Amino acid sequence: LVAAPAFAADAPPKAAAANKSAAAKADAAPAAAKPPTKKQKDAARKAYAEGEKAYNSGDYATAATAFQKANDAIKSPQADYWIAKSLDQQGKTPEAIAAYESFLAEPEATKVGDQKLNDAKERLEALKATLPAEVVVETDPVTSSVAVDGAPQQGEPPVTLKLTPGKHRITVTSSGYQTKDLDIEVKGGEQQKQTIALMK
């Protein structure tokens, strides 16, 4: 009889705790994404149409801006693809590479269809192949001179060489040491490091 009121008195705090827990879970639940409004849909359609018109007329700078506006209203893989194409047509290789990579990384990229998807992959690889490769050359001794394909390079090692894709010959010379040649082949956008030690 004495204990019963005590248990009854304990009940409200437990209920309160349960309510707090439920409230915490409710707060933690992510808010549902709101569907785009009619205004957003209209803005996206208008900008997308402007982008198509500009692209077809060869005004790729305006096209890129318009497709970006469409994306700002409602993001879509179609707009992402045409942004990359517009940058590509302008010869903005680094920006186009970044745009193609961003597009291809999107889970919904397949919605544009296999033809556009394959085109984006092929263009990305082709653009990457045009980028210069970077080769960092370190020498022993450090007081050496470096030449690439017979052309002397400025500065003391370590030197960073920007080379076109393909085969190259690096020549290292230093007073009192034997000259050493190193033949390498690099791919577009590749980065590598070479350490060349000379013999006295």
PDB file of C-alpha atoms in Angstrom:
ATOM      1  CA  LEU A   1       0.000   0.000   0.000  1.00  0.00           C
ATOM      2  CA  VAL A   2       2.837   2.340   0.780  1.00  0.00           C
ATOM      3  CA  ALA A   3       4.824   1.336  -2.284  1.00  0.00           C
ATOM      4  CA  ALA A   4       1.971   1.772  -4.774  1.00  0.00           C
ATOM      5  CA  PRO A   5       1.916   5.599  -4.686  1.00  0.00           C
ATOM      6  CA  ALA A   6       5.669   5.612  -5.136  1.00  0.00           C
ATOM      7  CA  PHE A   7       5.397   3.596  -8.374  1.00  0.00           C
ATOM      8  CA  ALA A   8       2.547   5.804  -9.498  1.00  0.00           C
ATOM      9  CA  ALA A   9       4.644   8.856  -8.804  1.00  0.00           C
ATOM     10  CA  ASP A  10       7.504   7.362 -10.838  1.00  0.00           C
ATOM     11  CA  ALA A  11       5.310   6.876 -13.909  1.00  0.00           C
ATOM     12  CA  PRO A  12       5.075  10.485 -15.162  1.00  0.00           C
ATOM     13  CA  PRO A  13       8.877  10.953 -15.424  1.00  0.00           C
ATOM     14  CA  LYS A  14       9.095   7.743 -17.522  1.00  0.00           C
ATOM     15  CA  ALA A  15       6.314   8.952 -19.742  1.00  0.00           C
ATOM     16  CA  ALA A  16       8.037  12.306 -20.021  1.00  0.00           C
ATOM     17  CA  ALA A  17      11.272  10.569 -20.942  1.00  0.00           C
ATOM     18  CA  ALA A  18       9.476   8.580 -23.617  1.00  0.00           C
ATOM     19  CA  ASN A  19       7.938  11.766 -24.959  1.00  0.00           C
ATOM     20  CA  LYS A  20      11.345  13.444 -25.021  1.00  0.00           C
ATOM     21  CA  SER A  21      12.800  10.442 -26.875  1.00  0.00           C
ATOM     22  CA  ALA A  22      10.014  10.544 -29.437  1.00  0.00           C
ATOM     23  CA  ALA A  23      10.512  14.276 -29.855  1.00  0.00           C
ATOM     24  CA  ALA A  24      14.242  13.779 -30.334  1.00  0.00           C
ATOM     25  CA  LYS A  25      13.606  11.146 -33.009  1.00  0.00           C
ATOM     26  CA  ALA A  26      11.180  13.482 -34.733  1.00  0.00           C
ATOM     27  CA  ASP A  27      13.785  16.243 -34.720  1.00  0.00           C
ATOM     28  CA  ALA A  28      16.430  13.880 -36.065  1.00  0.00           C
ATOM     29  CA  ALA A  29      14.242  12.694 -38.966  1.00  0.00           C
ATOM     30  CA  PRO A  30      15.268  14.423 -42.188  1.00  0.00           C
ATOM     31  CA  ALA A  31      12.734  16.750 -43.717  1.00  0.00           C
ATOM     32  CA  ALA A  32      11.095  15.373 -46.841  1.00  0.00           C
ATOM     33  CA  ALA A  33      12.320  17.026 -50.029  1.00  0.00           C
ATOM     34  CA  LYS A  34       9.737  19.393 -51.410  1.00  0.00           C
ATOM     35  CA  PRO A  35       8.690  18.841 -55.016  1.00  0.00           C
ATOM     36  CA  PRO A  36       9.623  21.654 -57.394  1.00  0.00           C
ATOM     37  CA  THR A  37       7.089  24.437 -57.707  1.00  0.00           C
ATOM     38  CA  LYS A  38       5.416  25.446 -60.976  1.00  0.00           C
ATOM     39  CA  LYS A  39       7.614  28.548 -61.003  1.00  0.00           C
ATOM     40  CA  GLN A  40      10.772  26.409 -60.749  1.00  0.00           C
ATOM     41  CA  LYS A  41       9.564  24.045 -63.485  1.00  0.00           C
ATOM     42  CA  ASP A  42       8.736  26.928 -65.812  1.00  0.00           C
ATOM     43  CA  ALA A  43      12.126  28.572 -65.152  1.00  0.00           C
ATOM     44  CA  ALA A  44      13.972  25.306 -65.792  1.00  0.00           C
ATOM     45  CA  ARG A  45      12.088  24.626 -69.059  1.00  0.00           C
ATOM     46  CA  LYS A  46      12.645  28.171 -70.308  1.00  0.00           C
ATOM     47  CA  ALA A  47      16.380  28.169 -69.506  1.00  0.00           C
ATOM     48  CA  TYR A  48      16.831  24.674 -70.968  1.00  0.00           C
ATOM     49  CA  ALA A  49      15.124  25.728 -74.213  1.00  0.00           C
ATOM     50  CA  GLU A  50      17.370  28.811 -74.384  1.00  0.00           C
ATOM     51  CA  GLY A  51      20.383  26.556 -73.891  1.00  0.00           C
ATOM     52  CA  GLU A  52      19.339  24.235 -76.728  1.00  0.00           C
ATOM     53  CA  LYS A  53      18.745  27.169 -79.063  1.00  0.00           C
ATOM     54  CA  ALA A  54      22.112  28.751 -78.248  1.00  0.00           C
ATOM     55  CA  TYR A  55      23.988  25.439 -78.572  1.00  0.00           C
ATOM     56  CA  ASN A  56      22.417  24.651 -81.952  1.00  0.00           C
ATOM     57  CA  SER A  57      23.369  28.117 -83.206  1.00  0.00           C
ATOM     58  CA  GLY A  58      26.989  27.676 -82.072  1.00  0.00           C
ATOM     59  CA  ASP A  59      26.799  30.150 -79.174  1.00  0.00           C
ATOM     60  CA  TYR A  60      28.304  27.750 -76.666  1.00  0.00           C
ATOM     61  CA  ALA A  61      29.076  30.335 -73.980  1.00  0.00           C
ATOM     62  CA  THR A  62      25.420  31.412 -73.827  1.00  0.00           C
ATOM     63  CA  ALA A  63      24.372  27.760 -73.930  1.00  0.00           C
ATOM     64  CA  ALA A  64      26.521  26.884 -70.919  1.00  0.00           C
ATOM     65  CA  THR A  65      25.052  29.798 -68.952  1.00  0.00           C
ATOM     66  CA  ALA A  66      21.475  28.852 -69.894  1.00  0.00           C
ATOM     67  CA  PHE A  67      21.904  25.176 -69.021  1.00  0.00           C
ATOM     68  CA  GLN A  68      23.418  26.203 -65.691  1.00  0.00           C
ATOM     69  CA  LYS A  69      20.351  28.389 -65.025  1.00  0.00           C
ATOM     70  CA  ALA A  70      18.137  25.396 -65.790  1.00  0.00           C
ATOM     71  CA  ASN A  71      20.181  23.343 -63.344  1.00  0.00           C
ATOM     72  CA  ASP A  72      19.882  26.035 -60.683  1.00  0.00           C
ATOM     73  CA  ALA A  73      16.093  25.886 -60.997  1.00  0.00           C
ATOM     74  CA  ILE A  74      15.844  22.074 -61.092  1.00  0.00           C
ATOM     75  CA  LYS A  75      19.002  19.972 -61.227  1.00  0.00           C
ATOM     76  CA  SER A  76      18.971  17.361 -63.996  1.00  0.00           C
ATOM     77  CA  PRO A  77      21.515  15.023 -65.622  1.00  0.00           C
ATOM     78  CA  GLN A  78      20.428  16.330 -69.038  1.00  0.00           C
ATOM     79  CA  ALA A  79      21.517  19.867 -68.138  1.00  0.00           C
ATOM     80  CA  ASP A  80      24.762  18.508 -66.631  1.00  0.00           C
ATOM     81  CA  TYR A  81      25.557  16.741 -69.912  1.00  0.00           C
ATOM     82  CA  TRP A  82      24.957  19.830 -72.046  1.00  0.00           C
ATOM     83  CA  ILE A  83      26.957  22.029 -69.689  1.00  0.00           C
ATOM     84  CA  ALA A  84      29.933  19.717 -70.237  1.00  0.00           C
ATOM     85  CA  LYS A  85      29.361  19.698 -74.009  1.00  0.00           C
ATOM     86  CA  SER A  86      29.126  23.502 -74.115  1.00  0.00           C
ATOM     87  CA  LEU A  87      32.394  23.886 -72.212  1.00  0.00           C
ATOM     88  CA  ASP A  88      34.007  21.256 -74.439  1.00  0.00           C
ATOM     89  CA  GLN A  89      32.967  23.142 -77.583  1.00  0.00           C
ATOM     90  CA  GLN A  90      34.543  26.320 -76.207  1.00  0.00           C
ATOM     91  CA  GLY A  91      37.883  24.565 -75.838  1.00  0.00           C
ATOM     92  CA  LYS A  92      37.834  24.945 -72.048  1.00  0.00           C
ATOM     93  CA  THR A  93      39.505  21.606 -71.493  1.00  0.00           C
ATOM     94  CA  PRO A  94      40.043  21.617 -67.682  1.00  0.00           C
ATOM     95  CA  GLU A  95      36.495  22.917 -67.058  1.00  0.00           C
ATOM     96  CA  ALA A  96      35.007  20.432 -69.527  1.00  0.00           C
ATOM     97  CA  ILE A  97      36.874  17.530 -67.912  1.00  0.00           C
ATOM     98  CA  ALA A  98      35.541  18.544 -64.488  1.00  0.00           C
ATOM     99  CA  ALA A  99      31.998  18.876 -65.896  1.00  0.00           C
ATOM    100  CA  TYR A 100      32.111  15.473 -67.628  1.00  0.00           C
ATOM    101  CA  GLU A 101      33.437  13.840 -64.449  1.00  0.00           C
ATOM    102  CA  SER A 102      30.716  15.497 -62.365  1.00  0.00           C
ATOM    103  CA  PHE A 103      28.040  14.369 -64.826  1.00  0.00           C
ATOM    104  CA  LEU A 104      29.290  10.769 -64.991  1.00  0.00           C
ATOM    105  CA  ALA A 105      29.474  10.579 -61.186  1.00  0.00           C
ATOM    106  CA  GLU A 106      25.749  11.352 -60.891  1.00  0.00           C
ATOM    107  CA  PRO A 107      23.623   8.283 -60.036  1.00  0.00           C
ATOM    108  CA  GLU A 108      20.962   9.511 -62.490  1.00  0.00           C
ATOM    109  CA  ALA A 109      23.376  10.008 -65.398  1.00  0.00           C
ATOM    110  CA  THR A 110      21.928   6.935 -67.151  1.00  0.00           C
ATOM    111  CA  LYS A 111      18.677   8.852 -67.689  1.00  0.00           C
ATOM    112  CA  VAL A 112      20.240  10.729 -70.614  1.00  0.00           C
ATOM    113  CA  GLY A 113      20.515   7.488 -72.594  1.00  0.00           C
ATOM    114  CA  ASP A 114      23.364   5.214 -73.635  1.00  0.00           C
ATOM    115  CA  GLN A 115      24.419   7.321 -76.631  1.00  0.00           C
ATOM    116  CA  LYS A 116      25.030  10.488 -74.601  1.00  0.00           C
ATOM    117  CA  LEU A 117      26.554   8.496 -71.745  1.00  0.00           C
ATOM    118  CA  ASN A 118      29.064   6.816 -74.059  1.00  0.00           C
ATOM    119  CA  ASP A 119      29.792  10.128 -75.771  1.00  0.00           C
ATOM    120  CA  ALA A 120      30.595  11.738 -72.410  1.00  0.00           C
ATOM    121  CA  LYS A 121      32.938   8.876 -71.481  1.00  0.00           C
ATOM    122  CA  GLU A 122      34.739   9.015 -74.835  1.00  0.00           C
ATOM    123  CA  ARG A 123      35.141  12.799 -74.742  1.00  0.00           C
ATOM    124  CA  LEU A 124      36.434  12.666 -71.181  1.00  0.00           C
ATOM    125  CA  GLU A 125      39.135  10.176 -72.134  1.00  0.00           C
ATOM    126  CA  ALA A 126      40.017  12.131 -75.280  1.00  0.00           C
ATOM    127  CA  LEU A 127      40.349  15.408 -73.377  1.00  0.00           C
ATOM    128  CA  LYS A 128      42.439  13.843 -70.633  1.00  0.00           C
ATOM    129  CA  ALA A 129      44.811  12.492 -73.277  1.00  0.00           C
ATOM    130  CA  THR A 130      45.531  16.047 -74.473  1.00  0.00           C
ATOM    131  CA  LEU A 131      46.621  17.308 -71.065  1.00  0.00           C
ATOM    132  CA  PRO A 132      50.361  17.666 -70.421  1.00  0.00           C
ATOM    133  CA  ALA A 133      51.953  15.145 -68.099  1.00  0.00           C
ATOM    134  CA  GLU A 134      53.918  16.343 -65.080  1.00  0.00           C
ATOM    135  CA  VAL A 135      57.229  14.677 -64.291  1.00  0.00           C
ATOM    136  CA  VAL A 136      59.182  15.742 -61.224  1.00  0.00           C
ATOM    137  CA  VAL A 137      62.900  15.070 -61.740  1.00  0.00           C
ATOM    138  CA  GLU A 138      65.244  14.794 -58.767  1.00  0.00           C
ATOM    139  CA  THR A 139      68.966  14.307 -59.290  1.00  0.00           C
ATOM    140  CA  ASP A 140      72.005  13.187 -57.350  1.00  0.00           C
ATOM    141  CA  PRO A 141      73.988  15.386 -57.179  1.00  0.00           C
ATOM    142  CA  VAL A 142      71.429  18.185 -56.963  1.00  0.00           C
ATOM    143  CA  THR A 143      73.805  20.555 -58.791  1.00  0.00           C
ATOM    144  CA  SER A 144      72.905  19.008 -62.127  1.00  0.00           C
ATOM    145  CA  SER A 145      71.481  20.248 -65.403  1.00  0.00           C
ATOM    146  CA  VAL A 146      68.382  18.677 -66.921  1.00  0.00           C
ATOM    147  CA  ALA A 147      67.466  18.566 -70.606  1.00  0.00           C
ATOM    148  CA  VAL A 148      64.387  17.088 -72.305  1.00  0.00           C
ATOM    149  CA  ASP A 149      64.729  15.827 -75.865  1.00  0.00           C
ATOM    150  CA  GLY A 150      67.906  17.905 -76.124  1.00  0.00           C
ATOM    151  CA  ALA A 151      66.326  21.127 -74.842  1.00  0.00           C
ATOM    152  CA  PRO A 152      67.934  22.457 -71.607  1.00  0.00           C
ATOM    153  CA  GLN A 153      65.496  23.103 -68.746  1.00  0.00           C
ATOM    154  CA  GLN A 154      65.754  26.124 -66.471  1.00  0.00           C
ATOM    155  CA  GLY A 155      66.291  25.861 -62.730  1.00  0.00           C
ATOM    156  CA  GLU A 156      68.062  23.398 -60.482  1.00  0.00           C
ATOM    157  CA  PRO A 157      66.568  20.033 -59.518  1.00  0.00           C
ATOM    158  CA  PRO A 158      64.073  19.091 -58.417  1.00  0.00           C
ATOM    159  CA  VAL A 159      62.396  20.395 -61.560  1.00  0.00           C
ATOM    160  CA  THR A 160      58.812  19.814 -62.700  1.00  0.00           C
ATOM    161  CA  LEU A 161      58.584  19.052 -66.401  1.00  0.00           C
ATOM    162  CA  LYS A 162      55.356  19.497 -68.347  1.00  0.00           C
ATOM    163  CA  LEU A 163      55.519  17.035 -71.206  1.00  0.00           C
ATOM    164  CA  THR A 164      53.232  16.250 -74.103  1.00  0.00           C
ATOM    165  CA  PRO A 165      51.884  12.676 -74.127  1.00  0.00           C
ATOM    166  CA  GLY A 166      54.313  10.233 -75.711  1.00  0.00           C
ATOM    167  CA  LYS A 167      57.985   9.298 -75.487  1.00  0.00           C
ATOM    168  CA  HIS A 168      60.700  11.629 -74.209  1.00  0.00           C
ATOM    169  CA  ARG A 169      64.384  11.465 -73.276  1.00  0.00           C
ATOM    170  CA  ILE A 170      65.576  13.146 -70.098  1.00  0.00           C
ATOM    171  CA  THR A 171      69.301  13.916 -69.987  1.00  0.00           C
ATOM    172  CA  VAL A 172      71.094  14.818 -66.751  1.00  0.00           C
ATOM    173  CA  THR A 173      74.626  16.241 -66.662  1.00  0.00           C
ATOM    174  CA  SER A 174      76.891  17.503 -63.904  1.00  0.00           C
ATOM    175  CA  SER A 175      80.565  18.494 -63.784  1.00  0.00           C
ATOM    176  CA  GLY A 176      82.723  15.547 -62.701  1.00  0.00           C
ATOM    177  CA  TYR A 177      79.951  12.986 -63.359  1.00  0.00           C
ATOM    178  CA  GLN A 178      78.948  10.754 -66.233  1.00  0.00           C
ATOM    179  CA  THR A 179      76.000  12.006 -68.290  1.00  0.00           C
ATOM    180  CA  LYS A 180      72.888   9.854 -67.951  1.00  0.00           C
ATOM    181  CA  ASP A 181      69.881   9.495 -70.272  1.00  0.00           C
ATOM    182  CA  LEU A 182      66.470   8.233 -69.206  1.00  0.00           C
ATOM    183  CA  ASP A 183      63.814   7.313 -71.758  1.00  0.00           C
ATOM    184  CA  ILE A 184      60.242   7.592 -70.506  1.00  0.00           C
ATOM    185  CA  GLU A 185      56.725   7.472 -71.949  1.00  0.00           C
ATOM    186  CA  VAL A 186      53.938   9.541 -70.411  1.00  0.00           C
ATOM    187  CA  LYS A 187      50.170   9.707 -70.790  1.00  0.00           C
ATOM    188  CA  GLY A 188      48.028  12.833 -70.818  1.00  0.00           C
ATOM    189  CA  GLY A 189      47.378  14.200 -67.344  1.00  0.00           C
ATOM    190  CA  GLU A 190      49.748  11.681 -65.746  1.00  0.00           C
ATOM    191  CA  GLN A 191      51.944  12.626 -62.796  1.00  0.00           C
ATOM    192  CA  GLN A 192      55.146  10.815 -61.954  1.00  0.00           C
ATOM    193  CA  LYS A 193      58.468  11.246 -60.205  1.00  0.00           C
ATOM    194  CA  GLN A 194      61.915  10.267 -61.449  1.00  0.00           C
ATOM    195  CA  THR A 195      65.111  10.178 -59.386  1.00  0.00           C
ATOM    196  CA  ILE A 196      68.308  10.075 -61.462  1.00  0.00           C
ATOM    197  CA  ALA A 197      71.650   9.376 -59.798  1.00  0.00           C
ATOM    198  CA  LEU A 198      74.887  10.042 -61.666  1.00  0.00           C
ATOM    199  CA  MET A 199      78.178   8.171 -61.359  1.00  0.00           C
ATOM    200  CA  LYS A 200      81.441  10.048 -60.801  1.00  0.00           C
TER     201      LYS A 200
END
